[in-house]
Amino acid sequence: SNLKLVSREQALNNKLLLNSLPQSVIERMAAAATVQEVVTSTNETGSGEKKTSDGSDWQHQHHNNNNNHELISDEINNGTVLFVDAHLDGFESTTEQQEYLKAIHALNTLFTTFDELCERFNVTKVKSTQNVYMVACGIAGDCGNSAAIVTLALEMHKVFNSLYNQNSSNSSLAIGIAYGSFRAGVLGTSKFLYDIFGDTVNVSSRMMSTCESGKVQICGQELLEKLQKSNYNKFVIEKRGSIFVKGKGDMDTYYVHE
């Protein structure tokens, strides 16, 4: 029936939305859209003239939002961000179409497995861009914590080594993690993505780019203490020393093992 068809399409739409946006964000966007529909309908019927002064202010506010859509932006005070740099043989170096296609398939296999690990550890995949994979916890209602995301990083290396032995090939994996405050939100009006921004995100990216292949690099006293006190996993923490991080200066960094 038509009702079943509509219901099935709605379920599919929700599933597609949940692949790029958290449920809480979808609900907020839907609420804002509903409010905008009411405002548009009021303007078209001319009934806005009958509103009180409070109603007029409210209407004007949403008219502005129609021109500059409502910004969804959340402050995250205690979050952890992880960046993965996956270098697969042939992904960046080859000009042969067939070899490049093989590298794309290999990267898809790797990132699909990472997606499954994120669900297992109850952390949020933010996005993947080319060969970089980005994860955060402490956002969108996930229950992940710093120890979970570091354990996830160690599991990522195990998966990678089972697929591509980075000791005997040109493939490599490096992971950087940072803890702190940042913002999360949706920008623009199409191809929605709940992205993250801020100093902690930048530092995590720097941890990835300065990390040696096959390792997990962290920084920051708060994160270090959280891992040392954690009952989630027993980590072996090795001090790497002070390294220069663009935009931050010298920072003490550490490698984490199991």
Tab-separated table of C-alpha atoms in Angstrom:
chain	number	residue	atom	x	y	z
A	1	SER	CA	0.000	0.000	0.000
A	2	ASN	CA	0.969	3.658	-0.306
A	3	LEU	CA	1.291	3.930	3.483
A	4	LYS	CA	3.766	1.050	3.623
A	5	LEU	CA	5.751	2.541	0.747
A	6	VAL	CA	5.960	5.935	2.500
A	7	SER	CA	6.959	4.250	5.752
A	8	ARG	CA	9.680	2.243	3.985
A	9	GLU	CA	11.020	5.372	2.258
A	10	GLN	CA	11.078	7.282	5.552
A	11	ALA	CA	13.014	4.455	7.193
A	12	LEU	CA	15.525	4.490	4.321
A	13	ASN	CA	15.891	8.282	4.544
A	14	ASN	CA	16.519	8.063	8.293
A	15	LYS	CA	19.109	5.336	7.779
A	16	LEU	CA	20.913	7.425	5.159
A	17	LEU	CA	20.848	10.496	7.414
A	18	LEU	CA	22.241	8.504	10.339
A	19	ASN	CA	25.255	7.639	8.202
A	20	SER	CA	26.333	11.290	8.278
A	21	LEU	CA	24.514	12.858	11.246
A	22	PRO	CA	23.854	11.841	14.863
A	23	GLN	CA	20.210	11.202	15.806
A	24	SER	CA	20.127	14.221	18.125
A	25	VAL	CA	21.283	16.512	15.295
A	26	ILE	CA	18.696	15.092	12.879
A	27	GLU	CA	15.968	15.832	15.429
A	28	ARG	CA	17.185	19.415	15.894
A	29	MET	CA	17.322	20.015	12.143
A	30	ALA	CA	13.823	18.556	11.729
A	31	ALA	CA	12.497	20.810	14.493
A	32	ALA	CA	14.067	23.876	12.854
A	33	ALA	CA	12.573	22.888	9.481
A	34	THR	CA	9.123	22.513	11.057
A	35	VAL	CA	9.379	25.975	12.607
A	36	GLN	CA	10.442	27.420	9.246
A	37	GLU	CA	7.442	25.811	7.517
A	38	VAL	CA	5.115	27.486	10.021
A	39	VAL	CA	6.766	30.855	9.441
A	40	THR	CA	6.606	30.467	5.638
A	41	SER	CA	2.944	29.463	5.789
A	42	THR	CA	2.153	32.446	8.018
A	43	ASN	CA	3.895	34.838	5.650
A	44	GLU	CA	2.077	33.438	2.607
A	45	THR	CA	-1.403	33.723	4.191
A	46	GLY	CA	-0.740	37.164	5.600
A	47	SER	CA	-1.799	36.049	9.057
A	48	GLY	CA	1.457	37.369	10.436
A	49	GLU	CA	-0.151	40.806	10.790
A	50	LYS	CA	-2.354	39.430	13.589
A	51	LYS	CA	0.573	38.347	15.748
A	52	THR	CA	1.603	40.071	18.969
A	53	SER	CA	4.833	42.003	19.216
A	54	ASP	CA	6.469	38.898	20.693
A	55	GLY	CA	5.198	36.868	17.763
A	56	SER	CA	6.586	39.435	15.303
A	57	ASP	CA	10.022	39.265	16.913
A	58	TRP	CA	9.926	35.481	16.754
A	59	GLN	CA	8.878	35.587	13.092
A	60	HIS	CA	11.627	38.045	12.199
A	61	GLN	CA	14.184	35.850	13.880
A	62	HIS	CA	13.219	32.850	11.791
A	63	HIS	CA	13.091	34.970	8.653
A	64	ASN	CA	16.742	35.714	9.275
A	65	ASN	CA	17.348	32.024	9.753
A	66	ASN	CA	15.772	31.431	6.357
A	67	ASN	CA	18.483	33.587	4.809
A	68	ASN	CA	21.211	32.325	7.120
A	69	HIS	CA	20.071	28.815	8.025
A	70	GLU	CA	20.143	27.831	11.658
A	71	LEU	CA	23.671	26.949	12.724
A	72	ILE	CA	24.009	23.726	14.693
A	73	SER	CA	27.143	24.016	16.787
A	74	ASP	CA	27.976	22.218	20.029
A	75	GLU	CA	30.782	22.884	22.477
A	76	ILE	CA	32.628	19.710	23.525
A	77	ASN	CA	34.623	20.242	26.708
A	78	ASN	CA	36.064	16.796	27.364
A	79	GLY	CA	36.438	14.999	24.072
A	80	THR	CA	39.105	12.861	22.439
A	81	VAL	CA	40.028	13.032	18.758
A	82	LEU	CA	41.839	10.385	16.718
A	83	PHE	CA	43.388	10.717	13.259
A	84	VAL	CA	44.568	7.730	11.202
A	85	ASP	CA	46.898	8.045	8.218
A	86	ALA	CA	46.704	4.855	6.147
A	87	HIS	CA	49.312	4.624	3.405
A	88	LEU	CA	48.554	1.717	1.097
A	89	ASP	CA	50.930	0.605	-1.593
A	90	GLY	CA	49.749	2.107	-4.890
A	91	PHE	CA	47.200	4.530	-3.480
A	92	GLU	CA	49.278	7.681	-4.019
A	93	SER	CA	52.222	6.553	-6.123
A	94	THR	CA	50.803	4.627	-9.063
A	95	THR	CA	49.525	6.075	-12.327
A	96	GLU	CA	48.211	2.685	-13.496
A	97	GLN	CA	44.397	2.693	-13.387
A	98	GLN	CA	44.179	-1.022	-12.502
A	99	GLU	CA	46.665	-0.702	-9.619
A	100	TYR	CA	44.885	2.392	-8.327
A	101	LEU	CA	41.551	0.570	-8.378
A	102	LYS	CA	43.108	-2.264	-6.337
A	103	ALA	CA	44.336	0.299	-3.795
A	104	ILE	CA	40.850	1.846	-3.555
A	105	HIS	CA	39.331	-1.589	-2.898
A	106	ALA	CA	41.963	-2.255	-0.234
A	107	LEU	CA	41.300	1.083	1.460
A	108	ASN	CA	37.558	0.407	1.407
A	109	THR	CA	38.128	-2.969	3.101
A	110	LEU	CA	40.285	-1.300	5.768
A	111	PHE	CA	37.898	1.581	6.472
A	112	THR	CA	34.874	-0.713	6.529
A	113	THR	CA	36.608	-2.722	9.258
A	114	PHE	CA	37.404	0.529	11.095
A	115	ASP	CA	33.689	1.432	10.904
A	116	GLU	CA	32.857	-1.852	12.635
A	117	LEU	CA	35.466	-1.180	15.319
A	118	CYS	CA	33.977	2.274	15.990
A	119	GLU	CA	30.584	0.678	16.632
A	120	ARG	CA	32.170	-1.915	18.886
A	121	PHE	CA	33.922	0.710	21.010
A	122	ASN	CA	30.937	3.092	20.923
A	123	VAL	CA	32.841	6.036	19.491
A	124	THR	CA	31.867	8.299	16.590
A	125	LYS	CA	33.376	8.132	13.141
A	126	VAL	CA	33.512	11.737	11.931
A	127	LYS	CA	34.643	11.220	8.347
A	128	SER	CA	37.252	9.777	6.022
A	129	THR	CA	39.068	11.941	3.490
A	130	GLN	CA	41.176	10.088	0.935
A	131	ASN	CA	43.474	7.942	3.112
A	132	VAL	CA	42.796	9.757	6.418
A	133	TYR	CA	40.203	8.406	8.862
A	134	MET	CA	38.877	10.560	11.714
A	135	VAL	CA	37.192	9.506	14.973
A	136	ALA	CA	36.001	11.328	18.101
A	137	CYS	CA	34.413	10.424	21.407
A	138	GLY	CA	32.464	12.593	23.804
A	139	ILE	CA	30.188	13.876	21.020
A	140	ALA	CA	26.704	13.062	19.747
A	141	GLY	CA	25.753	11.087	22.833
A	142	ASP	CA	28.327	8.330	22.330
A	143	CYS	CA	29.563	6.574	25.469
A	144	GLY	CA	33.177	6.260	24.406
A	145	ASN	CA	36.051	7.529	26.539
A	146	SER	CA	39.733	8.257	26.104
A	147	ALA	CA	40.808	4.742	27.075
A	148	ALA	CA	38.311	3.258	24.606
A	149	ILE	CA	39.580	5.389	21.755
A	150	VAL	CA	43.225	4.518	22.491
A	151	THR	CA	42.292	0.815	22.638
A	152	LEU	CA	40.516	1.333	19.315
A	153	ALA	CA	43.745	2.739	17.882
A	154	LEU	CA	45.689	-0.325	18.987
A	155	GLU	CA	43.034	-2.587	17.441
A	156	MET	CA	43.294	-0.612	14.201
A	157	HIS	CA	46.988	-1.481	14.028
A	158	LYS	CA	46.207	-5.174	14.579
A	159	VAL	CA	43.669	-5.106	11.746
A	160	PHE	CA	46.060	-3.258	9.470
A	161	ASN	CA	48.910	-5.694	10.158
A	162	SER	CA	46.634	-8.664	9.461
A	163	LEU	CA	45.779	-7.193	6.062
A	164	TYR	CA	49.035	-5.481	5.089
A	165	ASN	CA	52.207	-6.308	6.979
A	166	GLN	CA	53.707	-2.864	7.374
A	167	ASN	CA	57.077	-4.386	8.255
A	168	SER	CA	57.455	-5.972	4.842
A	169	SER	CA	55.651	-3.656	2.402
A	170	ASN	CA	55.261	-0.028	1.398
A	171	SER	CA	52.016	0.201	3.360
A	172	SER	CA	51.968	1.909	6.752
A	173	LEU	CA	49.613	3.191	9.432
A	174	ALA	CA	50.183	6.081	11.850
A	175	ILE	CA	47.707	7.276	14.500
A	176	GLY	CA	47.576	10.494	16.507
A	177	ILE	CA	45.308	11.255	19.471
A	178	ALA	CA	44.617	14.411	21.487
A	179	TYR	CA	42.228	15.268	24.335
A	180	GLY	CA	40.500	18.558	25.150
A	181	SER	CA	37.804	20.958	24.027
A	182	PHE	CA	36.560	21.574	20.496
A	183	ARG	CA	33.353	22.352	18.629
A	184	ALA	CA	31.127	20.058	16.608
A	185	GLY	CA	28.507	21.151	14.122
A	186	VAL	CA	26.894	21.117	10.693
A	187	LEU	CA	27.956	23.692	8.108
A	188	GLY	CA	26.145	24.533	4.895
A	189	THR	CA	22.771	23.444	3.551
A	190	SER	CA	23.618	20.380	1.461
A	191	LYS	CA	25.612	17.139	1.828
A	192	PHE	CA	25.377	17.478	5.589
A	193	LEU	CA	28.246	16.381	7.812
A	194	TYR	CA	28.572	16.662	11.589
A	195	ASP	CA	32.179	17.830	11.603
A	196	ILE	CA	34.540	18.897	14.398
A	197	PHE	CA	36.764	21.976	14.650
A	198	GLY	CA	39.253	23.549	17.022
A	199	ASP	CA	42.650	23.333	18.656
A	200	THR	CA	42.275	19.738	19.899
A	201	VAL	CA	41.408	18.604	16.368
A	202	ASN	CA	44.473	20.372	14.974
A	203	VAL	CA	46.765	18.887	17.635
A	204	SER	CA	45.436	15.384	16.964
A	205	SER	CA	46.195	15.868	13.277
A	206	ARG	CA	49.742	16.971	14.166
A	207	MET	CA	50.143	13.881	16.364
A	208	MET	CA	49.258	11.766	13.338
A	209	SER	CA	51.552	13.568	10.908
A	210	THR	CA	54.574	13.367	13.251
A	211	CYS	CA	53.917	9.781	14.375
A	212	GLU	CA	56.209	6.945	13.317
A	213	SER	CA	54.694	4.180	11.235
A	214	GLY	CA	53.091	1.401	13.245
A	215	LYS	CA	52.607	3.482	16.376
A	216	VAL	CA	50.007	5.458	18.341
A	217	GLN	CA	51.154	8.900	19.464
A	218	ILE	CA	49.453	11.002	22.152
A	219	CYS	CA	50.189	14.253	23.943
A	220	GLY	CA	48.902	16.256	26.891
A	221	GLN	CA	49.133	15.704	30.640
A	222	GLU	CA	45.373	15.197	31.055
A	223	LEU	CA	45.210	12.393	28.531
A	224	LEU	CA	48.363	10.807	29.928
A	225	GLU	CA	46.908	10.727	33.450
A	226	LYS	CA	43.575	9.347	32.229
A	227	LEU	CA	45.325	6.423	30.553
A	228	GLN	CA	47.598	5.768	33.544
A	229	LYS	CA	44.589	5.615	35.902
A	230	SER	CA	42.277	3.743	33.543
A	231	ASN	CA	40.809	0.347	34.438
A	232	TYR	CA	39.584	-0.026	30.843
A	233	ASN	CA	42.907	-1.323	29.595
A	234	LYS	CA	46.483	-1.666	30.831
A	235	PHE	CA	48.546	0.564	28.594
A	236	VAL	CA	52.311	0.683	28.226
A	237	ILE	CA	53.256	4.331	27.762
A	238	GLU	CA	56.639	5.214	26.327
A	239	LYS	CA	57.853	8.805	26.406
A	240	ARG	CA	58.962	9.853	22.956
A	241	GLY	CA	60.267	13.225	24.050
A	242	SER	CA	59.602	16.792	23.035
A	243	ILE	CA	58.792	17.457	19.391
A	244	PHE	CA	57.932	20.637	17.562
A	245	VAL	CA	54.271	20.873	16.616
A	246	LYS	CA	53.254	23.535	14.111
A	247	GLY	CA	51.134	26.197	15.784
A	248	LYS	CA	51.891	24.889	19.295
A	249	GLY	CA	55.670	24.857	19.686
A	250	ASP	CA	57.453	22.066	21.572
A	251	MET	CA	55.168	19.415	23.072
A	252	ASP	CA	55.860	16.311	25.150
A	253	THR	CA	54.588	13.285	23.278
A	254	TYR	CA	54.199	9.603	24.110
A	255	TYR	CA	53.773	6.304	22.290
A	256	VAL	CA	51.128	3.913	23.627
A	257	HIS	CA	51.338	0.110	23.461
A	258	GLU	CA	49.487	-2.757	25.094
